[in-house]
Coordinates of C-alpha atoms in Angstrom, one line a residue:
Chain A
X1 CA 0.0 0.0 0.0
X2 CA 1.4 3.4 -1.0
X3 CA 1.0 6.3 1.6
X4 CA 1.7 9.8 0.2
X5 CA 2.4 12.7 2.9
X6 CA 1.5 16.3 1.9
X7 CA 2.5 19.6 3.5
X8 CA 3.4 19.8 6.9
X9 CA 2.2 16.1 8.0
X10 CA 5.1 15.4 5.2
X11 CA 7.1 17.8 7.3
X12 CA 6.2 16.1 11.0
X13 CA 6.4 12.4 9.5
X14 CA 9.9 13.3 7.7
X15 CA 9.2 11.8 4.4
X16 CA 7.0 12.4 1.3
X17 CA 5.9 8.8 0.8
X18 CA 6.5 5.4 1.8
X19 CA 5.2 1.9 0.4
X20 CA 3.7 0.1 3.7
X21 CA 2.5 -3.7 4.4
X22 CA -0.2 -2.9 7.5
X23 CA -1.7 -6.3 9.1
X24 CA -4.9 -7.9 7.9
X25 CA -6.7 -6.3 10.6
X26 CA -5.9 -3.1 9.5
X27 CA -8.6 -2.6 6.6
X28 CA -10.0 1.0 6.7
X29 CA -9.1 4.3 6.9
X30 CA -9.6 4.6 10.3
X31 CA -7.5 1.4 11.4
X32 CA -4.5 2.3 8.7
X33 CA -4.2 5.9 10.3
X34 CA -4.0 4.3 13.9
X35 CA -1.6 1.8 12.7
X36 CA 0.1 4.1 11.1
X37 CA 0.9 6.4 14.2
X38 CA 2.6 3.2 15.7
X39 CA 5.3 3.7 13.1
X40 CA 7.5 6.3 14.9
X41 CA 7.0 9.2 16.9
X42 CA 7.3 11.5 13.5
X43 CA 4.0 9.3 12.5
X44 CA 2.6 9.5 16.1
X45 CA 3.1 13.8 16.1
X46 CA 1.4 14.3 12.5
X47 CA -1.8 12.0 12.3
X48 CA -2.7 13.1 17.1
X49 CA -5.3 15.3 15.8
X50 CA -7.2 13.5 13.1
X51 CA -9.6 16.6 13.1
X52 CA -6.8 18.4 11.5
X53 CA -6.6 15.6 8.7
X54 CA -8.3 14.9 5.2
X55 CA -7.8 11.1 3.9
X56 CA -7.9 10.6 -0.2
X57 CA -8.1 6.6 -1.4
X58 CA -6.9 5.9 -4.7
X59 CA -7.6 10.3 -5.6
X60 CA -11.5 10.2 -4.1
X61 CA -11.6 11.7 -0.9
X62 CA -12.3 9.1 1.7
X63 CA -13.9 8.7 5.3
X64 CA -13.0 6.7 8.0
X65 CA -15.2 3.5 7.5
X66 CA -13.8 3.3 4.1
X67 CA -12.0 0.3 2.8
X68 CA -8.5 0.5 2.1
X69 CA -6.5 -2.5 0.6
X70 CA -2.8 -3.9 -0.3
X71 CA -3.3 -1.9 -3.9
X72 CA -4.6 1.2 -3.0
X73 CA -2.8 4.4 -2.8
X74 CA -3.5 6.4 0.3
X75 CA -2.7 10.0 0.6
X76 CA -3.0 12.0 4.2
X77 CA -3.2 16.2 3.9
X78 CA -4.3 19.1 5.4
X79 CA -7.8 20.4 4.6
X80 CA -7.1 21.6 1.3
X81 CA -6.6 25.4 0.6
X82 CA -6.5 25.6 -3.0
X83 CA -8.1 28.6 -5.4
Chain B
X1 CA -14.1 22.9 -21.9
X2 CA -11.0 23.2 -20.2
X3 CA -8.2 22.8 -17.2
X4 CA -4.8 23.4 -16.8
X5 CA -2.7 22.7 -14.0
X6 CA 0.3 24.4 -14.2
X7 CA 3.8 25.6 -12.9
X8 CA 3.7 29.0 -15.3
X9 CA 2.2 31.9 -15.0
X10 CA -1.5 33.0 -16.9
X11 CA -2.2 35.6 -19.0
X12 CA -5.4 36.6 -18.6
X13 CA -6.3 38.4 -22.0
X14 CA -4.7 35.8 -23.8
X15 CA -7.0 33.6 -22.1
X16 CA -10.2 35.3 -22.4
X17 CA -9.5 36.3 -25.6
X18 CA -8.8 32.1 -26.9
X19 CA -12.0 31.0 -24.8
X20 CA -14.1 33.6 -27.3
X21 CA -12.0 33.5 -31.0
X22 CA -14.3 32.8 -33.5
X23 CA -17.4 32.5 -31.0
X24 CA -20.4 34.7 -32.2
X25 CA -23.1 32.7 -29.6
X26 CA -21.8 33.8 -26.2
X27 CA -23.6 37.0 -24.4
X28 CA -22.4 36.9 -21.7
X29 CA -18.4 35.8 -20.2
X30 CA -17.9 36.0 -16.5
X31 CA -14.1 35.7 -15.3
X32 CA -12.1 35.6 -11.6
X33 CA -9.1 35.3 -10.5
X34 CA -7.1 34.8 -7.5
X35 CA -4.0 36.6 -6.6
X36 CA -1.3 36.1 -4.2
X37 CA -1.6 39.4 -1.3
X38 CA 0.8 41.0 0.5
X39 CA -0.7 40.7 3.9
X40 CA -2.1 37.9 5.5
X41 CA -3.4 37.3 9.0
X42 CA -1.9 41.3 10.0
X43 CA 1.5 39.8 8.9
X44 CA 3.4 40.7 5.7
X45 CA 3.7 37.9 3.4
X46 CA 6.6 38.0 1.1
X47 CA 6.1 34.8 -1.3
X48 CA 3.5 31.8 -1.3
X49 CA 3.9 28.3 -2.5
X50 CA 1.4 25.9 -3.6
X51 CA 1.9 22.4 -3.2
X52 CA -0.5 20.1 -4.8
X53 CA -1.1 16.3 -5.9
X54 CA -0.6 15.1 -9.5
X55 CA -3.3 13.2 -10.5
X56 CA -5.6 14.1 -7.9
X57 CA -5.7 18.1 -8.9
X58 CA -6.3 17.6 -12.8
X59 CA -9.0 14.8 -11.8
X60 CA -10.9 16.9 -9.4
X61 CA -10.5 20.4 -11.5
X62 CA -12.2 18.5 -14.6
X63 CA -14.9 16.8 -12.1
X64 CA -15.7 20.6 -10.9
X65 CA -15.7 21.8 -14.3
X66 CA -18.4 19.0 -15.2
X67 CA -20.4 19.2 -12.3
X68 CA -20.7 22.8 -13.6
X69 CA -21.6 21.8 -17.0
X70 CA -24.6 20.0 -15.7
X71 CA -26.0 22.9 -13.6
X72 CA -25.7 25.7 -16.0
X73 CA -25.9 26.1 -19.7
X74 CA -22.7 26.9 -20.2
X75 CA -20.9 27.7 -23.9
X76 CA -17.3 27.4 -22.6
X77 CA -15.4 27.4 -19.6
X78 CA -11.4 27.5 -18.7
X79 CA -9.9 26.9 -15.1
X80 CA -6.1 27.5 -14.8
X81 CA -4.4 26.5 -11.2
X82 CA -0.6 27.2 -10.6
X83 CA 1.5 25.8 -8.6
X84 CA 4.9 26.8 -7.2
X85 CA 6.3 29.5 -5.2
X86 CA 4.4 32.9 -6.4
X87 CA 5.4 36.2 -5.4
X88 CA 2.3 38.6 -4.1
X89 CA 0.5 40.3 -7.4
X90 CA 0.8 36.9 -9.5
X91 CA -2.1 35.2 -10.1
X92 CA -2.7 31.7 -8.7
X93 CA -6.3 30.9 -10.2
X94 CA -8.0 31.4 -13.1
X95 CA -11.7 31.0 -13.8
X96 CA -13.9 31.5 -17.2
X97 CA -17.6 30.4 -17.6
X98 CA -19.0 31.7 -21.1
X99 CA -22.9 31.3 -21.7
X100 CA -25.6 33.1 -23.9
X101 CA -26.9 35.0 -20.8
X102 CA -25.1 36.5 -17.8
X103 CA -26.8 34.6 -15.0
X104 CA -25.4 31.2 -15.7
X105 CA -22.0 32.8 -16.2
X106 CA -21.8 34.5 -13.2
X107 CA -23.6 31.7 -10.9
X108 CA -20.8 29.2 -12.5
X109 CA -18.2 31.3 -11.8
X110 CA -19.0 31.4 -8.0
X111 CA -19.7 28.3 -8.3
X112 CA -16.5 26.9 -9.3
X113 CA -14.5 29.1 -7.1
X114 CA -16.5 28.2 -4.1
X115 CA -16.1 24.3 -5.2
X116 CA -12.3 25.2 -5.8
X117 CA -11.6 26.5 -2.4
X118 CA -13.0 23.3 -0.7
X119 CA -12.3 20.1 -3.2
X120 CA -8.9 21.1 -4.9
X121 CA -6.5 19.4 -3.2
X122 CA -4.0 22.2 -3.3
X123 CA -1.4 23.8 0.0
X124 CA -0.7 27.6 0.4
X125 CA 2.8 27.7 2.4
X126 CA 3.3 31.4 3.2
X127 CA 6.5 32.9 4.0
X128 CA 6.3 36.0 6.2
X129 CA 8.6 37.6 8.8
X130 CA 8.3 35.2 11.5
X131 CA 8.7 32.1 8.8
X132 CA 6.9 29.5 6.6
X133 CA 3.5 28.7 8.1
X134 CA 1.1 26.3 6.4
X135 CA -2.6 28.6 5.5
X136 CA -5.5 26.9 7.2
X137 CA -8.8 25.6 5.5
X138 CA -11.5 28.3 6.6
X139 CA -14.8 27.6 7.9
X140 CA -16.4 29.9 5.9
X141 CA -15.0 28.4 2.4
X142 CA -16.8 25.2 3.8
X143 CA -19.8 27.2 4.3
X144 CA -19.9 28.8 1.2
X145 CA -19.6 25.7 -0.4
X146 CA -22.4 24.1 1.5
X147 CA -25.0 26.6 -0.2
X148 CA -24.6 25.0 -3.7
X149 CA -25.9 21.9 -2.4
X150 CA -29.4 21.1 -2.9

């Protein structure tokens, strides 16, 4: 599963992407975000407030009870503040 | 129909003046853009850059542009995003809706900016005085938003 970082959660995780391989349990948004906070504090400090964070699966913004899988390419920003 | 997601700058004449060559059916052409300030929050902002998600941003641009298409009658329409570090007077965003009448032109317009602001997946990083600072979302884009759906 590919995880893409953008703006400062790329900034507080210290890296723009990373190609992961979570547990079976792990198979929604919600659970991959948990999981992935286990990875390191850097992971831990970006996704604590998940107020603060917007979750797009495969380029369609997702929610948490969404299904995420081995192919799928996960990307975690900020609300967006385009235009 | 179009959208351009791009690094250069826009010129805006040159736009307007391609969206309506040849075109002897539009009335009415209704046109925004967004330009980088040079205040922000009470603190002087000396350069912005955008940071966006390839793939995502074209694919969401063009979904914005159709959902327009289906809610107004609309002749033409252009959206132009940058991206990069911008300088304050250089324009970030570009928006054209061309109809035969000036209400759909002008609804679509706001329309698409107001969609833009919440469903581009675009960052501002401003660079003022005290440092780089990541712009926040704002309640009131989300807001604005919210009152085209129905």
């Amino acid at each position: 599963m590919r995880i893409l970082y953008f703006a400062w959660l790329r900034t507080k995780v210290g890296m723009a992407e990373e190609t992961v391989t979570p547990p079976e349990k792990v198979n929604d948004v919600a659970g991959l975000l948990d999981w992935l906070s286990t990875r390191g504090p850097g992971h831990a400090n970006a996704l604590a407030r998940k107020e603060a964070i917007r979750v797009a699966v495969n380029q369609d913004f997702a929610q948490p009870g969404d299904p995420v899988g081995p192919d799928d390419e996960v990307a975690i920003f900020p609300p967006v503040t385009g235009g | 129909m179009s959208v351009s997601v791009q690094e250069q700058p826009f010129d805006v004449g040159a736009e307007l003046a391609e969206l309506t060559a040849g075109r002897t059916d539009i009335g009415g052409v209704a046109l925004f853009t967004g330009l980088v300030r040079d205040v922000a929050g009470g603190d002087r902002v000396s350069a912005m850059t955008l940071e966006h998600y390839p793939g995502m941003t074209e694919r969401k641009l063009e979904e914005i542009e159709a959902e327009a298409r289906t809610r107004w009658p609309l002749i033409a329409t252009r959206i132009v995003h940058r991206y990069g570090r911008m300088t304050p007077g250089d324009g970030i965003v570009l928006v054209i809706c061309a109809s035969a009448h000036r209400d759909a032109a002008f609804e679509a317009a706001r329309f698409l900016m107001d969609w833009l602001k919440t469903k581009a997946p675009f960052w501002k990083l401003e660079e003022t005085p005290q440092g780089g600072r990541w712009v926040e979302a704002r309640d009131s884009d989300d807001e604005a938003a919210a009152r085209w759906q129905a």
